[in-house]
Amino acid sequence: MGIGIDIGGTAIKGGIVDHLGVIQKERMVITQSQLGYDQVLNDLVLLIKELQQLSPTETAVGIGIPGILSGAGETVVSCPNLNWQNRPLKQDLERELTLEVLLVNDATAACIAEAAFGSTRGRSSSVMLTLGTGVGGGVIINDRVISGAHGVASEVGHMIMEENFYNCNCGKNGCLETFASATALIRYCQKQLAEGVESDLQADGDFDARRIFEAAKAGDSLALTAVNRLARYLGWAIANISDLVDPEIFCIGGGLSEAGDFLLERIRAETKCRLTYPRFAMPEIVLATFRNEAGMIGAANLGRFN
Ligand code: BGC
C-alpha cells in the first residue's frame, strides 16, 4: 500500500493505492489556490492525515505537483497554475506530519503509473504526454525516470514550437502547451470566432474542449481545423522527442485523451511524416490506461523507476 496525492488546479485528490496500482480508498478536497499557499498547505495536511488514519502503517506520502521542483525534490520552484514560486513544500508538510514527503511532477507521476500498471507496462523506454489545462510530460528511459540535472527534464509542454498569438503561463511565447492543451484549443476557437469564422460553436456561448471535439466529430469546420492544428503540433513534438530519446512507446493521457482514436489517428499521422527515421523508429502511440487517477497511482509508487 502507499499514499498518493495529486494536486490539480481544481481538486486535490488523495488515495491509498495497493501494490497492483488499484486505489482502495480515495478522498478529495477543492484546490483553494486563490486563497494562497497556506490554505492549500492546510488542506493538504488534513487530507493526508485522514488518509494516514485509514492506513496507519504508511511511512511516506508521494505528491504530484503541476509544476517544477528543485533538483532535490524539496521545493516547488514554479507552479504557475497554482501561483506558487519557491515554496518549501516538503519541509512545510513534514513539520506537520509524521510521514516522509516525496514530491514529484504530476505528469511524471502519471508516467510512472502507466509504466508500472498501465498502457506502457513492460516497456523499458516510454514517454507520457498529459493533455489537460496544461501539457505535462514524463520520460522513462531504460527503466529510469529522467529528471535531469536541475529536476526540470521532461517539461514537454514548454518546448518551443513557433510563435503563437498568446503567451504561456510560464511567460514564454510559443510553448507546446499554448498549441496542444485544452486551454489552447478553446483560445484558438475563441480567436477564430472573434475574427468572424462561422461555426456551430458560436451558438454555444461558453464551450469547453470536449464540446470542440464533439463539433469536430460532427464535421464542424472550425472545430476540425482546431483539432487538426493541435494534432499537428503534438506530432511535431513527438517526432522531436523521438529523435532525441527514441522511446518504444508514447502514451497520451489527460482530459483531451478522452477524444480517443479520433485524436490518436491524427497524432500518429502527423508524427510519422515528421520523424527522421519513420521506417524503423516509429514509436507506438497509445491512449493512457488511467484517467484522473494516474497522478495518485504514480505518486504512491515513486520508488519504482529510480
Ligand atoms: C507545467 C508542468 C505540468 C503540466 C501539467 C505545465 O504547465 O509546467 O510542470 O506537469 O502543466 O499539469
mmCIF file of C-alpha atoms and ligand atoms in Angstrom:
data_model
loop_
_atom_site.group_PDB
_atom_site.id
_atom_site.type_symbol
_atom_site.label_atom_id
_atom_site.label_comp_id
_atom_site.label_asym_id
_atom_site.label_seq_id
_atom_site.Cartn_x
_atom_site.Cartn_y
_atom_site.Cartn_z
ATOM 1 C CA MET A 1 0.000 0.000 0.000
ATOM 2 C CA GLY A 2 1.052 3.584 -0.489
ATOM 3 C CA ILE A 3 -0.470 7.043 -0.151
ATOM 4 C CA GLY A 4 -0.531 9.105 -3.354
ATOM 5 C CA ILE A 5 -1.724 12.683 -3.742
ATOM 6 C CA ASP A 6 -2.343 14.602 -6.951
ATOM 7 C CA ILE A 7 -2.626 18.372 -6.715
ATOM 8 C CA GLY A 8 -4.662 19.677 -9.625
ATOM 9 C CA GLY A 9 -5.917 23.137 -10.493
ATOM 10 C CA THR A 10 -9.451 22.333 -9.311
ATOM 11 C CA ALA A 11 -9.081 19.425 -6.875
ATOM 12 C CA ILE A 12 -6.549 17.764 -4.620
ATOM 13 C CA LYS A 13 -7.079 14.039 -4.772
ATOM 14 C CA GLY A 14 -5.590 11.509 -2.404
ATOM 15 C CA GLY A 15 -5.700 7.746 -2.486
ATOM 16 C CA ILE A 16 -4.497 4.637 -0.759
ATOM 17 C CA VAL A 17 -3.101 2.536 -3.562
ATOM 18 C CA ASP A 18 -2.341 -1.177 -3.340
ATOM 19 C CA HIS A 19 0.647 -2.999 -4.873
ATOM 20 C CA LEU A 20 -1.335 -3.688 -8.067
ATOM 21 C CA GLY A 21 -1.998 0.004 -8.626
ATOM 22 C CA VAL A 22 -5.621 -0.192 -7.514
ATOM 23 C CA ILE A 23 -6.967 2.696 -5.458
ATOM 24 C CA GLN A 24 -8.522 1.177 -2.353
ATOM 25 C CA LYS A 25 -9.703 4.389 -0.730
ATOM 26 C CA GLU A 26 -9.968 7.878 -2.087
ATOM 27 C CA ARG A 27 -10.518 11.359 -0.670
ATOM 28 C CA MET A 28 -10.733 14.744 -2.347
ATOM 29 C CA VAL A 29 -10.789 18.459 -1.482
ATOM 30 C CA ILE A 30 -11.216 21.510 -3.678
ATOM 31 C CA THR A 31 -7.946 23.306 -4.503
ATOM 32 C CA GLN A 32 -8.367 26.749 -2.983
ATOM 33 C CA SER A 33 -5.291 28.220 -4.634
ATOM 34 C CA GLN A 34 -6.964 31.634 -4.859
ATOM 35 C CA LEU A 35 -6.770 31.739 -1.015
ATOM 36 C CA GLY A 36 -2.998 31.344 -1.112
ATOM 37 C CA TYR A 37 -0.332 28.771 -0.367
ATOM 38 C CA ASP A 38 -1.044 28.444 3.373
ATOM 39 C CA GLN A 39 -4.655 27.477 2.757
ATOM 40 C CA VAL A 40 -3.691 24.758 0.270
ATOM 41 C CA LEU A 41 -0.989 23.571 2.676
ATOM 42 C CA ASN A 42 -3.518 23.320 5.475
ATOM 43 C CA ASP A 43 -5.998 21.411 3.295
ATOM 44 C CA LEU A 44 -3.216 19.066 2.188
ATOM 45 C CA VAL A 45 -2.204 18.312 5.779
ATOM 46 C CA LEU A 46 -5.805 17.483 6.742
ATOM 47 C CA LEU A 47 -6.273 15.273 3.673
ATOM 48 C CA ILE A 48 -3.039 13.379 4.284
ATOM 49 C CA LYS A 49 -3.831 12.887 7.986
ATOM 50 C CA GLU A 50 -7.215 11.472 7.052
ATOM 51 C CA LEU A 51 -5.613 9.007 4.638
ATOM 52 C CA GLN A 52 -2.987 8.095 7.211
ATOM 53 C CA GLN A 53 -5.737 7.185 9.660
ATOM 54 C CA LEU A 54 -7.202 4.862 7.030
ATOM 55 C CA SER A 55 -3.822 3.185 6.533
ATOM 56 C CA PRO A 56 -1.802 3.690 9.745
ATOM 57 C CA THR A 57 1.246 1.616 8.723
ATOM 58 C CA GLU A 58 2.318 4.030 5.956
ATOM 59 C CA THR A 59 5.667 5.762 6.377
ATOM 60 C CA ALA A 60 5.660 8.061 3.332
ATOM 61 C CA VAL A 61 3.367 10.046 1.066
ATOM 62 C CA GLY A 62 4.041 10.850 -2.602
ATOM 63 C CA ILE A 63 2.650 14.094 -4.003
ATOM 64 C CA GLY A 64 2.265 15.023 -7.684
ATOM 65 C CA ILE A 65 2.694 18.755 -8.344
ATOM 66 C CA PRO A 66 1.624 20.520 -11.566
ATOM 67 C CA GLY A 67 4.920 22.365 -11.806
ATOM 68 C CA ILE A 68 8.667 22.301 -11.446
ATOM 69 C CA LEU A 69 10.568 21.055 -8.397
ATOM 70 C CA SER A 70 14.094 21.722 -7.227
ATOM 71 C CA GLY A 71 16.637 19.041 -8.126
ATOM 72 C CA ALA A 72 16.445 17.530 -4.644
ATOM 73 C CA GLY A 73 12.636 17.475 -4.842
ATOM 74 C CA GLU A 74 12.202 19.692 -1.788
ATOM 75 C CA THR A 75 10.954 22.977 -3.145
ATOM 76 C CA VAL A 76 8.230 23.807 -5.642
ATOM 77 C CA VAL A 77 10.264 26.162 -7.800
ATOM 78 C CA SER A 78 7.464 27.249 -10.090
ATOM 79 C CA CYS A 79 3.850 26.283 -10.392
ATOM 80 C CA PRO A 80 2.100 28.990 -12.441
ATOM 81 C CA ASN A 81 -1.272 27.255 -12.386
ATOM 82 C CA LEU A 82 -1.395 27.474 -8.559
ATOM 83 C CA ASN A 83 0.514 30.749 -8.433
ATOM 84 C CA TRP A 84 3.360 29.252 -6.356
ATOM 85 C CA GLN A 85 7.012 30.259 -6.616
ATOM 86 C CA ASN A 86 9.826 28.814 -4.477
ATOM 87 C CA ARG A 87 7.679 27.128 -1.857
ATOM 88 C CA PRO A 88 9.485 24.703 0.516
ATOM 89 C CA LEU A 89 6.550 22.275 0.413
ATOM 90 C CA LYS A 90 8.382 19.151 1.623
ATOM 91 C CA GLN A 91 9.667 20.894 4.753
ATOM 92 C CA ASP A 92 6.344 22.645 5.396
ATOM 93 C CA LEU A 93 4.450 19.366 5.227
ATOM 94 C CA GLU A 94 6.951 17.279 7.176
ATOM 95 C CA ARG A 95 6.715 19.803 10.030
ATOM 96 C CA GLU A 96 3.020 18.928 10.366
ATOM 97 C CA LEU A 97 3.111 15.223 9.516
ATOM 98 C CA THR A 98 4.745 12.049 10.803
ATOM 99 C CA LEU A 99 5.334 10.827 7.222
ATOM 100 C CA GLU A 100 8.211 11.315 4.807
ATOM 101 C CA VAL A 101 7.044 13.564 1.959
ATOM 102 C CA LEU A 102 8.181 12.794 -1.608
ATOM 103 C CA LEU A 103 7.401 15.394 -4.255
ATOM 104 C CA VAL A 104 7.204 14.688 -7.979
ATOM 105 C CA ASN A 105 5.961 16.452 -11.101
ATOM 106 C CA ASP A 106 2.331 15.431 -11.800
ATOM 107 C CA ALA A 107 2.971 14.188 -15.349
ATOM 108 C CA THR A 108 5.984 12.190 -14.205
ATOM 109 C CA ALA A 109 3.740 10.597 -11.576
ATOM 110 C CA ALA A 110 1.211 9.723 -14.295
ATOM 111 C CA CYS A 111 4.017 8.333 -16.461
ATOM 112 C CA ILE A 112 5.110 6.074 -13.570
ATOM 113 C CA ALA A 113 1.515 4.842 -13.118
ATOM 114 C CA GLU A 114 1.267 3.943 -16.814
ATOM 115 C CA ALA A 115 4.677 2.252 -16.829
ATOM 116 C CA ALA A 116 4.015 0.259 -13.665
ATOM 117 C CA PHE A 117 0.387 -0.761 -14.219
ATOM 118 C CA GLY A 118 -0.993 0.667 -17.455
ATOM 119 C CA SER A 119 -0.509 1.265 -21.164
ATOM 120 C CA THR A 120 3.307 1.258 -21.191
ATOM 121 C CA ARG A 121 3.791 -1.584 -18.725
ATOM 122 C CA GLY A 122 6.692 -3.857 -19.601
ATOM 123 C CA ARG A 123 8.318 -1.266 -21.903
ATOM 124 C CA SER A 124 11.654 -0.026 -20.643
ATOM 125 C CA SER A 125 11.526 3.304 -22.528
ATOM 126 C CA SER A 126 8.316 5.297 -22.623
ATOM 127 C CA VAL A 127 7.126 8.876 -22.753
ATOM 128 C CA MET A 128 3.841 10.172 -21.459
ATOM 129 C CA LEU A 129 2.123 13.370 -22.524
ATOM 130 C CA THR A 130 -0.756 14.661 -20.404
ATOM 131 C CA LEU A 131 -3.107 16.957 -22.269
ATOM 132 C CA GLY A 132 -5.252 18.985 -19.886
ATOM 133 C CA THR A 133 -5.272 22.593 -18.729
ATOM 134 C CA GLY A 134 -1.546 22.437 -19.426
ATOM 135 C CA VAL A 135 0.633 19.936 -21.252
ATOM 136 C CA GLY A 136 2.763 17.758 -18.987
ATOM 137 C CA GLY A 137 5.427 15.206 -19.797
ATOM 138 C CA GLY A 138 7.108 12.213 -18.210
ATOM 139 C CA VAL A 139 10.087 10.352 -19.630
ATOM 140 C CA ILE A 140 11.332 6.898 -18.591
ATOM 141 C CA ILE A 141 14.400 5.590 -20.411
ATOM 142 C CA ASN A 142 15.840 2.154 -19.644
ATOM 143 C CA ASP A 143 13.528 1.857 -16.646
ATOM 144 C CA ARG A 144 14.692 5.110 -15.077
ATOM 145 C CA VAL A 145 12.741 8.332 -14.737
ATOM 146 C CA ILE A 146 14.658 11.137 -16.415
ATOM 147 C CA SER A 147 14.667 14.207 -14.199
ATOM 148 C CA GLY A 148 17.787 15.997 -15.418
ATOM 149 C CA ALA A 149 20.497 17.985 -13.681
ATOM 150 C CA HIS A 150 18.063 20.509 -12.168
ATOM 151 C CA GLY A 151 14.935 18.385 -11.946
ATOM 152 C CA VAL A 152 13.229 20.106 -14.861
ATOM 153 C CA ALA A 153 13.677 17.489 -17.589
ATOM 154 C CA SER A 154 10.524 16.300 -19.350
ATOM 155 C CA GLU A 155 8.830 19.713 -19.289
ATOM 156 C CA VAL A 156 7.478 18.819 -22.699
ATOM 157 C CA GLY A 157 4.724 21.436 -22.531
ATOM 158 C CA HIS A 158 7.295 24.212 -22.652
ATOM 159 C CA MET A 159 9.148 23.095 -25.759
ATOM 160 C CA ILE A 160 9.043 25.998 -28.189
ATOM 161 C CA MET A 161 7.223 25.138 -31.384
ATOM 162 C CA GLU A 162 6.905 28.511 -33.073
ATOM 163 C CA GLU A 163 5.374 31.896 -32.321
ATOM 164 C CA ASN A 164 1.830 31.860 -31.068
ATOM 165 C CA PHE A 165 -0.817 34.525 -30.627
ATOM 166 C CA TYR A 166 -0.727 34.414 -26.817
ATOM 167 C CA ASN A 167 1.914 33.838 -24.141
ATOM 168 C CA CYS A 168 2.186 30.742 -21.982
ATOM 169 C CA ASN A 169 1.561 30.943 -18.208
ATOM 170 C CA CYS A 170 5.314 30.419 -17.817
ATOM 171 C CA GLY A 171 5.914 33.775 -19.505
ATOM 172 C CA LYS A 172 7.357 32.485 -22.781
ATOM 173 C CA ASN A 173 5.825 32.587 -26.229
ATOM 174 C CA GLY A 174 5.465 29.514 -28.437
ATOM 175 C CA CYS A 175 5.261 26.721 -25.832
ATOM 176 C CA LEU A 176 3.643 23.446 -26.935
ATOM 177 C CA GLU A 177 1.134 23.992 -24.118
ATOM 178 C CA THR A 178 -0.244 27.010 -25.974
ATOM 179 C CA PHE A 179 -0.907 24.827 -29.030
ATOM 180 C CA ALA A 180 -1.909 21.481 -27.579
ATOM 181 C CA SER A 181 -3.742 21.873 -24.251
ATOM 182 C CA ALA A 182 -7.470 22.205 -23.584
ATOM 183 C CA THR A 183 -6.826 25.897 -22.930
ATOM 184 C CA ALA A 184 -5.063 26.217 -26.293
ATOM 185 C CA LEU A 185 -7.907 24.564 -28.144
ATOM 186 C CA ILE A 186 -10.503 26.854 -26.575
ATOM 187 C CA ARG A 187 -8.443 30.012 -27.101
ATOM 188 C CA TYR A 188 -7.802 29.195 -30.739
ATOM 189 C CA CYS A 189 -11.520 28.672 -31.415
ATOM 190 C CA GLN A 190 -12.445 31.836 -29.498
ATOM 191 C CA LYS A 191 -9.970 33.829 -31.575
ATOM 192 C CA GLN A 192 -11.263 32.451 -34.855
ATOM 193 C CA LEU A 193 -14.868 33.186 -33.851
ATOM 194 C CA ALA A 194 -13.909 36.731 -32.876
ATOM 195 C CA GLU A 195 -12.416 37.117 -36.344
ATOM 196 C CA GLY A 196 -15.737 36.123 -37.887
ATOM 197 C CA VAL A 197 -15.221 32.456 -38.721
ATOM 198 C CA GLU A 198 -18.574 30.636 -38.873
ATOM 199 C CA SER A 199 -19.054 27.634 -36.592
ATOM 200 C CA ASP A 200 -21.637 25.689 -34.604
ATOM 201 C CA LEU A 201 -19.598 26.648 -31.549
ATOM 202 C CA GLN A 202 -20.917 30.194 -31.881
ATOM 203 C CA ALA A 203 -24.337 29.180 -30.662
ATOM 204 C CA ASP A 204 -22.845 27.616 -27.520
ATOM 205 C CA GLY A 205 -21.536 30.818 -25.934
ATOM 206 C CA ASP A 206 -19.142 29.221 -23.481
ATOM 207 C CA PHE A 207 -17.685 25.963 -24.744
ATOM 208 C CA ASP A 208 -15.090 23.560 -23.415
ATOM 209 C CA ALA A 209 -12.607 21.265 -25.126
ATOM 210 C CA ARG A 210 -14.999 18.316 -25.008
ATOM 211 C CA ARG A 211 -17.562 20.347 -26.980
ATOM 212 C CA ILE A 212 -14.926 21.265 -29.566
ATOM 213 C CA PHE A 213 -14.143 17.584 -30.120
ATOM 214 C CA GLU A 214 -17.856 16.804 -30.413
ATOM 215 C CA ALA A 215 -18.260 19.528 -33.020
ATOM 216 C CA ALA A 216 -15.156 18.321 -34.881
ATOM 217 C CA LYS A 217 -16.516 14.777 -34.969
ATOM 218 C CA ALA A 218 -19.790 16.164 -36.333
ATOM 219 C CA GLY A 219 -17.851 17.876 -39.135
ATOM 220 C CA ASP A 220 -17.788 21.494 -37.945
ATOM 221 C CA SER A 221 -15.054 23.085 -39.995
ATOM 222 C CA LEU A 222 -13.589 25.406 -37.326
ATOM 223 C CA ALA A 223 -13.563 22.660 -34.679
ATOM 224 C CA LEU A 224 -11.946 20.270 -37.145
ATOM 225 C CA THR A 225 -9.272 22.829 -38.063
ATOM 226 C CA ALA A 226 -8.597 23.385 -34.347
ATOM 227 C CA VAL A 227 -8.234 19.666 -33.618
ATOM 228 C CA ASN A 228 -6.023 19.115 -36.673
ATOM 229 C CA ARG A 229 -3.859 22.042 -35.616
ATOM 230 C CA LEU A 230 -3.480 20.593 -32.111
ATOM 231 C CA ALA A 231 -2.601 17.157 -33.532
ATOM 232 C CA ARG A 232 -0.059 18.706 -35.890
ATOM 233 C CA TYR A 233 1.880 20.332 -33.039
ATOM 234 C CA LEU A 234 1.714 17.163 -30.980
ATOM 235 C CA GLY A 235 3.083 15.232 -33.953
ATOM 236 C CA TRP A 236 5.977 17.679 -34.225
ATOM 237 C CA ALA A 237 6.670 17.390 -30.509
ATOM 238 C CA ILE A 238 6.542 13.590 -30.533
ATOM 239 C CA ALA A 239 8.835 13.445 -33.562
ATOM 240 C CA ASN A 240 11.290 15.785 -31.827
ATOM 241 C CA ILE A 241 11.233 13.760 -28.618
ATOM 242 C CA SER A 242 11.658 10.542 -30.635
ATOM 243 C CA ASP A 243 14.694 11.912 -32.399
ATOM 244 C CA LEU A 244 16.144 12.852 -29.035
ATOM 245 C CA VAL A 245 15.479 9.815 -26.817
ATOM 246 C CA ASP A 246 13.912 7.190 -29.157
ATOM 247 C CA PRO A 247 11.351 5.635 -26.765
ATOM 248 C CA GLU A 248 9.437 2.493 -27.751
ATOM 249 C CA ILE A 249 6.091 3.981 -26.897
ATOM 250 C CA PHE A 250 4.251 7.218 -26.174
ATOM 251 C CA CYS A 251 1.055 7.326 -24.181
ATOM 252 C CA ILE A 252 -1.391 10.179 -24.313
ATOM 253 C CA GLY A 253 -3.361 10.976 -21.161
ATOM 254 C CA GLY A 254 -5.189 13.860 -19.538
ATOM 255 C CA GLY A 255 -8.694 15.109 -20.280
ATOM 256 C CA LEU A 256 -8.180 15.560 -24.042
ATOM 257 C CA SER A 257 -7.282 11.882 -24.447
ATOM 258 C CA GLU A 258 -10.989 11.168 -23.963
ATOM 259 C CA ALA A 259 -11.320 12.097 -27.643
ATOM 260 C CA GLY A 260 -9.858 8.617 -28.263
ATOM 261 C CA ASP A 261 -8.886 7.322 -31.703
ATOM 262 C CA PHE A 262 -10.206 10.450 -33.398
ATOM 263 C CA LEU A 263 -7.289 12.329 -31.835
ATOM 264 C CA LEU A 264 -4.806 9.473 -31.775
ATOM 265 C CA GLU A 265 -5.019 8.729 -35.507
ATOM 266 C CA ARG A 266 -4.294 12.351 -36.304
ATOM 267 C CA ILE A 267 -1.342 12.475 -33.920
ATOM 268 C CA ARG A 268 0.090 9.268 -35.425
ATOM 269 C CA ALA A 269 -0.148 10.614 -38.966
ATOM 270 C CA GLU A 270 1.463 13.933 -38.010
ATOM 271 C CA THR A 271 4.263 12.141 -36.156
ATOM 272 C CA LYS A 272 5.078 9.749 -38.960
ATOM 273 C CA CYS A 273 5.659 12.442 -41.546
ATOM 274 C CA ARG A 274 7.953 14.396 -39.201
ATOM 275 C CA LEU A 275 10.212 11.585 -37.979
ATOM 276 C CA THR A 276 13.708 11.395 -39.338
ATOM 277 C CA TYR A 277 13.645 7.565 -39.439
ATOM 278 C CA PRO A 278 9.953 6.702 -39.794
ATOM 279 C CA ARG A 279 10.545 3.285 -41.315
ATOM 280 C CA PHE A 280 12.283 1.757 -38.340
ATOM 281 C CA ALA A 281 11.816 4.187 -35.474
ATOM 282 C CA MET A 282 8.098 4.970 -35.488
ATOM 283 C CA PRO A 283 7.099 4.712 -31.816
ATOM 284 C CA GLU A 284 3.816 3.193 -30.779
ATOM 285 C CA ILE A 285 1.371 5.926 -29.755
ATOM 286 C CA VAL A 286 -1.426 4.782 -27.469
ATOM 287 C CA LEU A 287 -4.033 6.139 -25.110
ATOM 288 C CA ALA A 288 -3.214 6.089 -21.420
ATOM 289 C CA THR A 289 -4.964 3.448 -19.323
ATOM 290 C CA PHE A 290 -5.722 5.712 -16.389
ATOM 291 C CA ARG A 291 -7.724 8.906 -16.411
ATOM 292 C CA ASN A 292 -7.800 11.271 -13.458
ATOM 293 C CA GLU A 293 -6.393 8.722 -11.078
ATOM 294 C CA ALA A 294 -2.985 8.339 -12.807
ATOM 295 C CA GLY A 295 -1.286 11.021 -10.705
ATOM 296 C CA MET A 296 -2.346 9.408 -7.423
ATOM 297 C CA ILE A 297 -1.330 5.912 -8.502
ATOM 298 C CA GLY A 298 2.079 7.086 -9.685
ATOM 299 C CA ALA A 299 2.687 9.287 -6.651
ATOM 300 C CA ALA A 300 2.067 6.274 -4.404
ATOM 301 C CA ASN A 301 4.697 4.300 -6.355
ATOM 302 C CA LEU A 302 7.598 6.691 -6.701
ATOM 303 C CA GLY A 303 10.267 4.148 -5.846
ATOM 304 C CA ARG A 304 9.636 2.074 -8.969
ATOM 305 C CA PHE A 305 11.797 3.663 -11.659
ATOM 306 C CA ASN A 306 14.651 5.231 -9.691
HETATM 307 C C1 BGC B 1 3.600 22.551 -16.034
HETATM 308 C C2 BGC B 1 4.062 21.139 -15.861
HETATM 309 C C3 BGC B 1 2.878 20.253 -15.552
HETATM 310 C C4 BGC B 1 1.809 20.408 -16.618
HETATM 311 C C5 BGC B 1 0.565 19.578 -16.339
HETATM 312 C C6 BGC B 1 2.533 22.596 -17.112
HETATM 313 O O1 BGC B 1 2.108 23.899 -17.274
HETATM 314 O O2 BGC B 1 4.691 23.385 -16.394
HETATM 315 O O3 BGC B 1 5.032 21.074 -14.832
HETATM 316 O O4 BGC B 1 3.312 18.910 -15.491
HETATM 317 O O5 BGC B 1 1.437 21.767 -16.750
HETATM 318 O O6 BGC B 1 -0.013 19.921 -15.131
#
